[in-house]
Coordinates of N, CA and C in Angstrom, one line a residue:
X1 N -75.9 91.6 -18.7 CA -75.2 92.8 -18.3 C -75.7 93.3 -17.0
X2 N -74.9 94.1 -16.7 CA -75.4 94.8 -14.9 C -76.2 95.4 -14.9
X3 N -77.3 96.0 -16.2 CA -78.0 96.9 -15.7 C -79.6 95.9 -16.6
X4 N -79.2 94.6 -16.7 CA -80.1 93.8 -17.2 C -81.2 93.6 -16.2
X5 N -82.7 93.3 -16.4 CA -83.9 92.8 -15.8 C -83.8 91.9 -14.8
X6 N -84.0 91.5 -13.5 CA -84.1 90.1 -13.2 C -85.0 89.2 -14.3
X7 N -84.9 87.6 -13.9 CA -85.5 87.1 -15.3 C -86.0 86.1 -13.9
X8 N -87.6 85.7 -14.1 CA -88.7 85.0 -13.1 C -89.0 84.4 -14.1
X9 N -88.7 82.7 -13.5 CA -89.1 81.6 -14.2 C -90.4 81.3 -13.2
X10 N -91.5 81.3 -13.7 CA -92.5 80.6 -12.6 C -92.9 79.7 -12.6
X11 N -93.0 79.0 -11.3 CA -93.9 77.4 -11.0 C -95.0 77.3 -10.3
X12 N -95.4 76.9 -9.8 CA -97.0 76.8 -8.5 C -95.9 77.0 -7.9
X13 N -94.8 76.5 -6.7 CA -94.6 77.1 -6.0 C -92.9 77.0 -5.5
X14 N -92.7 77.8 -6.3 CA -90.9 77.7 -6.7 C -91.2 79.3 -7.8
X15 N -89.6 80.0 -7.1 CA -89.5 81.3 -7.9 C -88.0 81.3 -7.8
X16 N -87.6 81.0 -9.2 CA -85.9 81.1 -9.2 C -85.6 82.4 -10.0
X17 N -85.0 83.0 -9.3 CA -84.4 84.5 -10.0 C -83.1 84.2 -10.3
X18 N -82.8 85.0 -12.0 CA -81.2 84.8 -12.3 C -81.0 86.2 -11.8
X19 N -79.9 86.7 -11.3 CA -79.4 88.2 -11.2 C -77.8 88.0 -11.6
X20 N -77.5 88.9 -12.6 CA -76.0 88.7 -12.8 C -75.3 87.2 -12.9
X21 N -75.8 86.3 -13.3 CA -75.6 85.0 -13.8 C -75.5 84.4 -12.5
X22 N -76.0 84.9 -11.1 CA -76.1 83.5 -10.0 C -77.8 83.6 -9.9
X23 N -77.3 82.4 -9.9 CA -79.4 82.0 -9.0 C -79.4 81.8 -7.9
X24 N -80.5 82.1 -7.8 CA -81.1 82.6 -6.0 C -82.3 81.8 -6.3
X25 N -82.7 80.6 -5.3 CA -84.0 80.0 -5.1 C -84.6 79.9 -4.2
X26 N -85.4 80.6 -4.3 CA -86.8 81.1 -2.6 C -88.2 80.1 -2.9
X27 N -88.2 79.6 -1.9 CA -89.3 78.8 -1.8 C -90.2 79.6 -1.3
X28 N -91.3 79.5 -1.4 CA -92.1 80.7 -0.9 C -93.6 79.7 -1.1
X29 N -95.1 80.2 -0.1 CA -95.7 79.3 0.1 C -96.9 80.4 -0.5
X30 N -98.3 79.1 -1.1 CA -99.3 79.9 -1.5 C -99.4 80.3 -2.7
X31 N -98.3 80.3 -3.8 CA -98.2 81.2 -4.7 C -99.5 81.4 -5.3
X32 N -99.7 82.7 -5.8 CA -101.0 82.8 -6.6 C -100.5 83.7 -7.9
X33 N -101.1 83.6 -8.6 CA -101.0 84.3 -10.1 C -100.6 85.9 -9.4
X34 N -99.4 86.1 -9.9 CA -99.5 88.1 -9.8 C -98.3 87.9 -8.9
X35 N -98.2 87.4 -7.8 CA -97.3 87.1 -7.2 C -95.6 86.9 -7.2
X36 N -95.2 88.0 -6.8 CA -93.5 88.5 -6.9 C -92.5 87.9 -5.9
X37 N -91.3 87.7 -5.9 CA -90.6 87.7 -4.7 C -88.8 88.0 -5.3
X38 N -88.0 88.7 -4.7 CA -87.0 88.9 -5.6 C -86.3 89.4 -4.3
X39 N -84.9 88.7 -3.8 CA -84.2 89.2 -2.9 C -82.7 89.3 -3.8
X40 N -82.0 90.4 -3.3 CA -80.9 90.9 -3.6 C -79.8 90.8 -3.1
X41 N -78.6 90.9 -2.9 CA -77.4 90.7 -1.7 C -77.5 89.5 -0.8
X42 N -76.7 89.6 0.2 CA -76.3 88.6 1.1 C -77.0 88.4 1.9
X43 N -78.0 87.2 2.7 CA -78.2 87.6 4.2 C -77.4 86.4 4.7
X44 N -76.8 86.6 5.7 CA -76.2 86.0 6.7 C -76.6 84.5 7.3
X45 N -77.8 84.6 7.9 CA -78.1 83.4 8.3 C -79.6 83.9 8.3
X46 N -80.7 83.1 8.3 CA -82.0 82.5 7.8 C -82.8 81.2 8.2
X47 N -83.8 81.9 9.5 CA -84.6 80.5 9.8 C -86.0 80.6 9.9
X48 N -86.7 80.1 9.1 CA -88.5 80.3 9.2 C -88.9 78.2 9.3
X49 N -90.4 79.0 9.7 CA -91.2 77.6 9.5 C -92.2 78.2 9.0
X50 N -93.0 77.5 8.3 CA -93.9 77.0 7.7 C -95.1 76.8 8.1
X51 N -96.6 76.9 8.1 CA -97.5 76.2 8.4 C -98.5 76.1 7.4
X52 N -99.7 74.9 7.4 CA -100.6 75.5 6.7 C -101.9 75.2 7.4
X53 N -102.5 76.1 7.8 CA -103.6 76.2 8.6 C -104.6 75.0 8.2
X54 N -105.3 74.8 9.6 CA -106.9 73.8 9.1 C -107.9 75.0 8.4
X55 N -108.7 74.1 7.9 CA -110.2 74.8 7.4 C -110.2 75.7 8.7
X56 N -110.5 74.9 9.8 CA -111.2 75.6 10.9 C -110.4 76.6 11.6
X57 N -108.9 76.5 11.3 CA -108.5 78.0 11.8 C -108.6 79.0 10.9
X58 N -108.9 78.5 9.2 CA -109.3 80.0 8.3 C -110.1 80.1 8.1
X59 N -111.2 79.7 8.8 CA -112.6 80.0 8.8 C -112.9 80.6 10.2
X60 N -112.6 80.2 11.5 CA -112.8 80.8 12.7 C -111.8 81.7 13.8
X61 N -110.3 81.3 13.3 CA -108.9 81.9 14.3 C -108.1 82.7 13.3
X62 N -107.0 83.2 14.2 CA -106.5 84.1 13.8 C -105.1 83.0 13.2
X63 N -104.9 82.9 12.1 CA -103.9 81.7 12.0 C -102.6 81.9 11.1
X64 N -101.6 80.7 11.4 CA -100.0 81.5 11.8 C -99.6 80.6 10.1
X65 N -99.2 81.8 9.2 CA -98.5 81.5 8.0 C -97.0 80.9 8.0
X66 N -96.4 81.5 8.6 CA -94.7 81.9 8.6 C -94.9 82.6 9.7
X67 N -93.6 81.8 10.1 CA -92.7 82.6 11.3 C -90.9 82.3 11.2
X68 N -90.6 84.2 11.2 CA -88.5 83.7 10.8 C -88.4 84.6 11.4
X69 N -86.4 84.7 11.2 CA -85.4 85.3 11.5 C -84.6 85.7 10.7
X70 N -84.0 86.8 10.5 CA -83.2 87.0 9.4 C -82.3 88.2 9.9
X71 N -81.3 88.0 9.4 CA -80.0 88.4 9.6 C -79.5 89.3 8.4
X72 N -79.4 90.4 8.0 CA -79.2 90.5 6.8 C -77.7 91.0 6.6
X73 N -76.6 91.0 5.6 CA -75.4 91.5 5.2 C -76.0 93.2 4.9
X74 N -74.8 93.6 4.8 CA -74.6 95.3 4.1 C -75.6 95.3 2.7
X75 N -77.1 96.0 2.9 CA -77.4 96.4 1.4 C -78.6 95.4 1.1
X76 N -78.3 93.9 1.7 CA -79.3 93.4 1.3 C -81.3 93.8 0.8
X77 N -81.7 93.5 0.1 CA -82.8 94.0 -0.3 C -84.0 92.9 -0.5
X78 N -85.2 92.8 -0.1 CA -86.0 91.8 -0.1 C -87.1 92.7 -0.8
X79 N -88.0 91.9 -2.2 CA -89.1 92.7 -2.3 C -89.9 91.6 -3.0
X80 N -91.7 92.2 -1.7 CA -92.7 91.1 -2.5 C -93.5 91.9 -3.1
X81 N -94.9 90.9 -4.0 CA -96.0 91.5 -3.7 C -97.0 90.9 -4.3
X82 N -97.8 91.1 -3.9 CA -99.2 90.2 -4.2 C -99.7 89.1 -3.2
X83 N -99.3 89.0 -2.5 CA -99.0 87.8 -1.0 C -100.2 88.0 -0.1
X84 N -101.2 86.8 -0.1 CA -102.6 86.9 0.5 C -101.5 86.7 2.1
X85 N -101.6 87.3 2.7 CA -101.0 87.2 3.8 C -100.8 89.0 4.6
X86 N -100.9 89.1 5.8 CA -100.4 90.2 6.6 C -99.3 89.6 7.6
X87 N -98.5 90.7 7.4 CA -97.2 90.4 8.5 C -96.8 91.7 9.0
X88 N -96.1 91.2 10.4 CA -95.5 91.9 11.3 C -94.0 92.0 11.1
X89 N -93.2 92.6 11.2 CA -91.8 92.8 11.6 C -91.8 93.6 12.4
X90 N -90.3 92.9 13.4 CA -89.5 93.4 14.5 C -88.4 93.6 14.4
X91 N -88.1 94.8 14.6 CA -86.7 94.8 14.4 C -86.0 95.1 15.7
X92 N -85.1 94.1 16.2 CA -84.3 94.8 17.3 C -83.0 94.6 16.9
X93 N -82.7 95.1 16.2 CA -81.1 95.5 15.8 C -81.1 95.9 14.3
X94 N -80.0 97.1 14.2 CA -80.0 97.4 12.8 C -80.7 98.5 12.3
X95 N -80.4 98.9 11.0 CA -81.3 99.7 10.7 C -81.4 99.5 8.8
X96 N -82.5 100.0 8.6 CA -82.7 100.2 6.9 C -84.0 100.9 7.0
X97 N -85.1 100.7 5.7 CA -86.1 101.2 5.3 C -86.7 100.6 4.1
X98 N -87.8 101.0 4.7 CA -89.4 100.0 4.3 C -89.8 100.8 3.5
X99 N -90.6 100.1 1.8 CA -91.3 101.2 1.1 C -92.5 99.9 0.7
X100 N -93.5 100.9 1.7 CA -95.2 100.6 1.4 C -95.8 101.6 0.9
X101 N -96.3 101.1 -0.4 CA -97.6 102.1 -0.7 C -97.7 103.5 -1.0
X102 N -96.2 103.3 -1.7 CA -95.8 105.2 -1.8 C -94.7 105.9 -0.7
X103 N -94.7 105.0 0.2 CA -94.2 105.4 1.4 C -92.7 104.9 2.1
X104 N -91.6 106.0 2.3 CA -90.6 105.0 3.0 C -90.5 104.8 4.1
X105 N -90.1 104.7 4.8 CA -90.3 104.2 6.9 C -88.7 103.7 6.7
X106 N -88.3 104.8 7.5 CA -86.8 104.2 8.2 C -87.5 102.9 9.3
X107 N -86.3 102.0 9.9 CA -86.3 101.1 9.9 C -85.1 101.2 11.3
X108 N -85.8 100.7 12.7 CA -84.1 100.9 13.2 C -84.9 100.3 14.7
X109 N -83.7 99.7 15.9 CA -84.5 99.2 16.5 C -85.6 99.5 17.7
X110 N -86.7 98.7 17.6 CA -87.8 99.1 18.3 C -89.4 99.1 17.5
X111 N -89.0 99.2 16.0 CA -90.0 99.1 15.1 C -90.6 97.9 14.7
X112 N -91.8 98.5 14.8 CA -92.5 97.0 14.5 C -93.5 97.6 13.5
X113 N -93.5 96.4 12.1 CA -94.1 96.7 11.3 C -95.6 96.2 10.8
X114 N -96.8 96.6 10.6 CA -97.7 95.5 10.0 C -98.3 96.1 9.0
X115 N -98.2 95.1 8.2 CA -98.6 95.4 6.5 C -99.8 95.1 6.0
X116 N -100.9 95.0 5.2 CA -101.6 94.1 4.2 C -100.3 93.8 2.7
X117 N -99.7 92.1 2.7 CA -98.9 91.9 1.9 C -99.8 92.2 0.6
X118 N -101.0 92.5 0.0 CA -101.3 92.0 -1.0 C -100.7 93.7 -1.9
X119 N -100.3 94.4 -1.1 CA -99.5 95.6 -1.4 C -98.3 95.5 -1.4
X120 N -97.5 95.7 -2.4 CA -96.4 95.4 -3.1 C -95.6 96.1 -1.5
X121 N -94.4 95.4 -1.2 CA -93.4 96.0 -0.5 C -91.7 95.4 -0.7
X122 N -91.0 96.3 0.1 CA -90.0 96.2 0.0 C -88.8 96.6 1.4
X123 N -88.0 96.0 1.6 CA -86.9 96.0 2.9 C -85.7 96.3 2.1
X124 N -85.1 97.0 3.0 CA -83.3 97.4 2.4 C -82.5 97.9 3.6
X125 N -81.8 96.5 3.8 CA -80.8 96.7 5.0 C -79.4 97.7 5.0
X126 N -79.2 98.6 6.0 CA -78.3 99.7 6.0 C -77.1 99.2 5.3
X127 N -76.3 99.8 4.9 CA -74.7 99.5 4.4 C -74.0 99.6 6.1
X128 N -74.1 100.2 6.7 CA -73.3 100.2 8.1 C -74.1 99.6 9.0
X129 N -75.3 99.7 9.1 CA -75.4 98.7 10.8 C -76.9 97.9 10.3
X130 N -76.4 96.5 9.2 CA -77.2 95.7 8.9 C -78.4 95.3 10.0
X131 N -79.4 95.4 9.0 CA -80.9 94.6 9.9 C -80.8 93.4 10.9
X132 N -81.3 93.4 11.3 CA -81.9 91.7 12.0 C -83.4 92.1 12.3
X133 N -84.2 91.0 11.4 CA -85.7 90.9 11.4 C -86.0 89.8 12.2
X134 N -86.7 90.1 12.9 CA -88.3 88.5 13.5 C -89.7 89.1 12.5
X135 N -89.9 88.3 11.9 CA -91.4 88.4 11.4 C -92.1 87.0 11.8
X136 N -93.7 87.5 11.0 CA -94.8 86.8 11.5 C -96.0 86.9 9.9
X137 N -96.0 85.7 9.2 CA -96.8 85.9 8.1 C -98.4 85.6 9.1
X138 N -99.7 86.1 8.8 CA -100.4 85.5 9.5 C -102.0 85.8 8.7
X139 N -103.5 85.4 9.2 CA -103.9 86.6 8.3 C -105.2 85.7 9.5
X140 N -106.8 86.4 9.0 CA -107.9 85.7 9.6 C -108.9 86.4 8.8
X141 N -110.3 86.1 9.1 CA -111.3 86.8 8.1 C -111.4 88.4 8.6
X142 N -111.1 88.6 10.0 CA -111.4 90.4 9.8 C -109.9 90.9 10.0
X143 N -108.9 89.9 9.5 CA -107.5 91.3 9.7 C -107.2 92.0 8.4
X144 N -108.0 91.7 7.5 CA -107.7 92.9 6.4 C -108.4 94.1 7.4
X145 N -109.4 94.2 8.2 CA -110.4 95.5 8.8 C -109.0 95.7 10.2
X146 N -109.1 94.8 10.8 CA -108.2 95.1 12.1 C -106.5 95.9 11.3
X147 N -106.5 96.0 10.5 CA -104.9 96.1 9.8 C -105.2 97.6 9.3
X148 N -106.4 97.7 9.0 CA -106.7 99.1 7.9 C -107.5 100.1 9.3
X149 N -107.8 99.5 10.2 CA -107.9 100.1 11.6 C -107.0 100.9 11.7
X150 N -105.6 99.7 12.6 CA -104.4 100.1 13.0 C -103.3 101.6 12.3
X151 N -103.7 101.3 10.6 CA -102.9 102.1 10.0 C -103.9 103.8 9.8
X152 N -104.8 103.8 10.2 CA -106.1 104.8 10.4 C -105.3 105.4 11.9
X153 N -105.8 104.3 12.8 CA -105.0 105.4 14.3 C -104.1 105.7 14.2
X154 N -102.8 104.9 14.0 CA -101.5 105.4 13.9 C -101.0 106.5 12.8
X155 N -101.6 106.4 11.8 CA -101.3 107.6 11.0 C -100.4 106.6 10.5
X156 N -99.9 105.4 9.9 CA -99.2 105.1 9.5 C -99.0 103.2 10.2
X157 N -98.2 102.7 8.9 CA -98.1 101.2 9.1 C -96.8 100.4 10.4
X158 N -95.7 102.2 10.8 CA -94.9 101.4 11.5 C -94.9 101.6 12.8
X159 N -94.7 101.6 13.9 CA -94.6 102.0 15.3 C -93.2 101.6 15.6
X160 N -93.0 102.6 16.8 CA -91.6 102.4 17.6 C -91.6 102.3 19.2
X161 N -91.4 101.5 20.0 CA -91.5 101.0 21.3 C -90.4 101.3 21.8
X162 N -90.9 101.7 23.0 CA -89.5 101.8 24.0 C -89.5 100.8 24.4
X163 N -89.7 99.4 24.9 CA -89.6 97.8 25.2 C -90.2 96.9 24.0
X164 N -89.2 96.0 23.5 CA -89.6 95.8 22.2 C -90.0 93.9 23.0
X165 N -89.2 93.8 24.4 CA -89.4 92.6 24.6 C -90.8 92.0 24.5
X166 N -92.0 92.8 25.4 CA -92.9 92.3 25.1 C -93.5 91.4 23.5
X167 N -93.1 92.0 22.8 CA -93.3 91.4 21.7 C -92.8 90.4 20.8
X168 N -91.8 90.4 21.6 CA -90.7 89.1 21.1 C -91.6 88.3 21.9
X169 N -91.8 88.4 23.3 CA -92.3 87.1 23.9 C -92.9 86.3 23.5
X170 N -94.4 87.0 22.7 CA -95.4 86.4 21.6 C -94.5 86.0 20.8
X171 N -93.7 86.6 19.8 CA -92.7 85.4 18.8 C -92.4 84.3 19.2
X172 N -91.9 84.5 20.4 CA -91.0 83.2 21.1 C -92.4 82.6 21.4
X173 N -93.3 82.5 21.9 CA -94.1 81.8 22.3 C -94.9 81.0 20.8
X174 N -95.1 81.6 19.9 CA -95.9 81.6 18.5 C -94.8 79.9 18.1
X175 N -93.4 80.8 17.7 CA -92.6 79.8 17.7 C -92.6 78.3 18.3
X176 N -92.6 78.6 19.4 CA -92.4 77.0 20.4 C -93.8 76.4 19.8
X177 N -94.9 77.1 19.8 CA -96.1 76.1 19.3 C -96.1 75.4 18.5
X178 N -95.7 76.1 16.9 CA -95.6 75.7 16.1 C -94.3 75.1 15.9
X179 N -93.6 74.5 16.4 CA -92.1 73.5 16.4 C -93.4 72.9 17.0
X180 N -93.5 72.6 18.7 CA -94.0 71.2 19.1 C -95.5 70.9 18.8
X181 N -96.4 71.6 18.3 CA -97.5 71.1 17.5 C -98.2 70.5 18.7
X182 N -98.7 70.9 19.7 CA -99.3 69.8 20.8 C -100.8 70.3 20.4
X183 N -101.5 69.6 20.6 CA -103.0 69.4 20.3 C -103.8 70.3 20.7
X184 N -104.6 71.8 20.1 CA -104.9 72.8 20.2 C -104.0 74.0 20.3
X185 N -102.5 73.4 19.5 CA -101.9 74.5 19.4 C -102.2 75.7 18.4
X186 N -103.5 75.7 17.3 CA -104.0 76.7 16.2 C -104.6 77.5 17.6
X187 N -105.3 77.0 18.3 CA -106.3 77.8 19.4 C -104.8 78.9 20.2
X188 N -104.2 78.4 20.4 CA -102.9 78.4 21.6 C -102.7 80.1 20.6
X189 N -102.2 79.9 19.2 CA -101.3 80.4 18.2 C -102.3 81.8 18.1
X190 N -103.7 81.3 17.8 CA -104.8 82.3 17.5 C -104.8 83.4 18.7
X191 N -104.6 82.6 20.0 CA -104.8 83.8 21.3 C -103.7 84.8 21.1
X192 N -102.2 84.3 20.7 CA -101.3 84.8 21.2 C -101.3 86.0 19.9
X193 N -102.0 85.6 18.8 CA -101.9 86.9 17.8 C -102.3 87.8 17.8
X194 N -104.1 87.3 18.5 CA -104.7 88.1 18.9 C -104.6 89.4 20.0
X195 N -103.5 88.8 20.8 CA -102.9 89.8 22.0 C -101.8 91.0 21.2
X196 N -101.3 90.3 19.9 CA -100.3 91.3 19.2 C -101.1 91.7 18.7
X197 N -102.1 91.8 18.4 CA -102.9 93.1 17.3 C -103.6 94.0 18.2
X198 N -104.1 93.4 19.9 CA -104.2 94.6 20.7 C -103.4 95.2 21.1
X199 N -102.0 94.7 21.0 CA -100.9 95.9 21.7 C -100.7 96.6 20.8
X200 N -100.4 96.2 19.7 CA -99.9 97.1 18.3 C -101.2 98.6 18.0
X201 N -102.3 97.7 18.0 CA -103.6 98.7 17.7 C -103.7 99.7 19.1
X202 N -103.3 99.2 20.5 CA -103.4 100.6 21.7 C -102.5 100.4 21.9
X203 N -101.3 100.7 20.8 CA -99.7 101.5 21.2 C -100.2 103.3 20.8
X204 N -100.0 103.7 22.2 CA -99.9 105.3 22.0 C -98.7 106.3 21.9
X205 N -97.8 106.8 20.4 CA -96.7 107.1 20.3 C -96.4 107.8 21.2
X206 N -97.1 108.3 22.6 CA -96.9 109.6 23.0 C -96.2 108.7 24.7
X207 N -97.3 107.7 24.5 CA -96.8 106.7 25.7 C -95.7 106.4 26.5
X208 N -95.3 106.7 27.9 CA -94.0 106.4 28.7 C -94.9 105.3 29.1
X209 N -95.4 104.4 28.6 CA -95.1 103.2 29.6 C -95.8 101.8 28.6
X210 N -95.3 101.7 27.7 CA -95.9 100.4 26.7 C -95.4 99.4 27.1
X211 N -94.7 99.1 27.9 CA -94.1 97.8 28.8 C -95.8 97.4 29.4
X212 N -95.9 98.6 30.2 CA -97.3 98.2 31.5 C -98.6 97.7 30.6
X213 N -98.5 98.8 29.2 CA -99.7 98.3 28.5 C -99.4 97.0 28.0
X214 N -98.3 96.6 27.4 CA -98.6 95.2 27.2 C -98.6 94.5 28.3
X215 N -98.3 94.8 28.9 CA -98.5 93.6 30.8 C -99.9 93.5 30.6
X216 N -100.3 94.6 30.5 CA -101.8 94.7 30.9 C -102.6 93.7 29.8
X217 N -102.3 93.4 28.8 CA -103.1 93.1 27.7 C -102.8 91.1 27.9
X218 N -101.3 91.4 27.8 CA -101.0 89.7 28.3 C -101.6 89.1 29.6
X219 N -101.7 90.1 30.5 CA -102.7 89.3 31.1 C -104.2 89.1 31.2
X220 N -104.5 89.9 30.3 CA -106.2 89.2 30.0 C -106.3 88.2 29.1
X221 N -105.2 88.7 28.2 CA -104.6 87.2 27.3 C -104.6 86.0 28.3
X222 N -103.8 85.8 28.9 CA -103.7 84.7 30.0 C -104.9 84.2 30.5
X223 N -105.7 85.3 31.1 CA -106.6 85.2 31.9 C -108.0 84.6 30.8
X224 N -108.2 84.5 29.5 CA -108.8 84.4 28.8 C -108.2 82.6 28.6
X225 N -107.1 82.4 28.2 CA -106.7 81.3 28.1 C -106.5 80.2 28.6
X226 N -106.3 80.5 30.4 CA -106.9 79.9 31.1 C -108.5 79.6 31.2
X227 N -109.5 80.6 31.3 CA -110.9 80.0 31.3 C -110.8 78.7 30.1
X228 N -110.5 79.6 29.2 CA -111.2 78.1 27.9 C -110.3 76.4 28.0
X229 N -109.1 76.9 28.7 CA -108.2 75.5 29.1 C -109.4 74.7 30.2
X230 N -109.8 75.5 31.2 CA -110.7 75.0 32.2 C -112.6 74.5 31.7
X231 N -112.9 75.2 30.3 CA -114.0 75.0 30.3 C -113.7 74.0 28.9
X232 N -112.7 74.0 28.2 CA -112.6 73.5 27.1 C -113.7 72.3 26.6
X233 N -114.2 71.3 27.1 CA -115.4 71.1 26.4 C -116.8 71.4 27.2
X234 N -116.8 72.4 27.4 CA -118.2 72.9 27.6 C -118.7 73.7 26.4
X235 N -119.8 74.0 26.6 CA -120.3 75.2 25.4 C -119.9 76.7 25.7
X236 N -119.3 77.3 25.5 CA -118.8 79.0 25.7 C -119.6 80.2 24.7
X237 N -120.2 80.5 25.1 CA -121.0 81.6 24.5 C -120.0 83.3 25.4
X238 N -120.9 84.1 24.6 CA -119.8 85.2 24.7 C -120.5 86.0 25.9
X239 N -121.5 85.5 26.9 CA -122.3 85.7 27.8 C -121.0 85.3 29.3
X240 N -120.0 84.2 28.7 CA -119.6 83.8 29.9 C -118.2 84.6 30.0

């Protein structure tokens, strides 16, 4: 009936939801006991990759889970939770609303969101001017602290930019790594996340000029990236 339960058959790592007699099958990575995922409605078009980190990027880098795109129809609705993972969303088009943690966050373009997943959440795309998401699943040993930072200054988990490009750029760049996989691309992937958790953490809502601050931050990014390209097997201590 229509006002029946979803019904979760579970596997290690397969979650098929029946809703109203059609199935819906989300592949989804990691699964751990406790762990939910249940999307609703339509989305339009849908592209992520995958990774699974070395020992040595989850033991020493900041390292890249998931990275997508999503498009959503009128209404659509996404909800996780239990997910050893932190993510980012961007939205530049569209509008809906986020509920973390007791909390709803309109949703509209410019916002960028970052979460600890291991907190149940949820997305719900407008009926008139559907979403379009870029996210970023990601996590390292101090972003549970860098994440519960962020949500301490800001007074909250979402921010809104008046230039949202800067931040795509890191997607787009995150992206291309992970497609061509060239040799030190976890090192490449770890800088570039590292640069989105300082923009996001010194975004000041009061700020006329967050374009300049992320200029500013990408290029010590750069400038960092270059040394270690140049010194790459030498010994680097935090003296240099």
């Amino acid at each position: 009936s229509s006002n029946s339960k979803p019904n979760f058959l579970r596997f290690d790592k397969l979650s098929i939801i029946k809703l109203n007699s059609s199935v819906v099958t989300v592949k989804v990575y990691g699964i751990k006991k406790g762990e939910k995922i249940m999307n609703t409605g339509n989305q339009t078009s849908s592209r992520r990759l995958l990774h699974t980190p070395s020992q040595l990027a989850r033991n020493s880098l900041f390292y890249l889970q998931e990275i997508g795109v999503l498009s959503c129809e009128a209404d659509f609705c996404s909800q996780r939770d239990a997910l050893d993972s932190f993510l980012f969303l961007f939205v530049p088009r569209g509008q809906g609303v986020l509920t973390y943690r007791g909390s709803t966050y309109n949703l509209k373009p410019g916002c960028i969101v970052w979460i600890n997943c291991s907190h149940g959440y949820a997305y719900k795309s407008s009926s008139d001017s559907p979403l379009e998401l870029s996210w970023i699943h990601c996590s390292s040993m101090a972003m549970k602290q860098l994440c519960s930072f962020y949500r301490q200054k800001q007074n909250s988990n979402i921010i809104r930019v008046k230039e949202l490009q800067p931040f795509m750029d890191i997607w787009d760049e995150i992206e291309k790594l992970i497609r061509n996989k060239n040799p030190g691309f976890e090192y490449e992937i770890s800088l570039q996340l590292h640069t989105l958790v300082n923009m996001v953490t010194s975004f000041s809502q009061d700020s006329d000029g967050i374009s300049n601050a992320a200029s500013s931050i990408s290029e010590k990014g750069a400038l960092i990236k270059e040394y270690i390209e140049m010194h790459f097997a030498e010994k680097i201590t935090l003296d240099d």
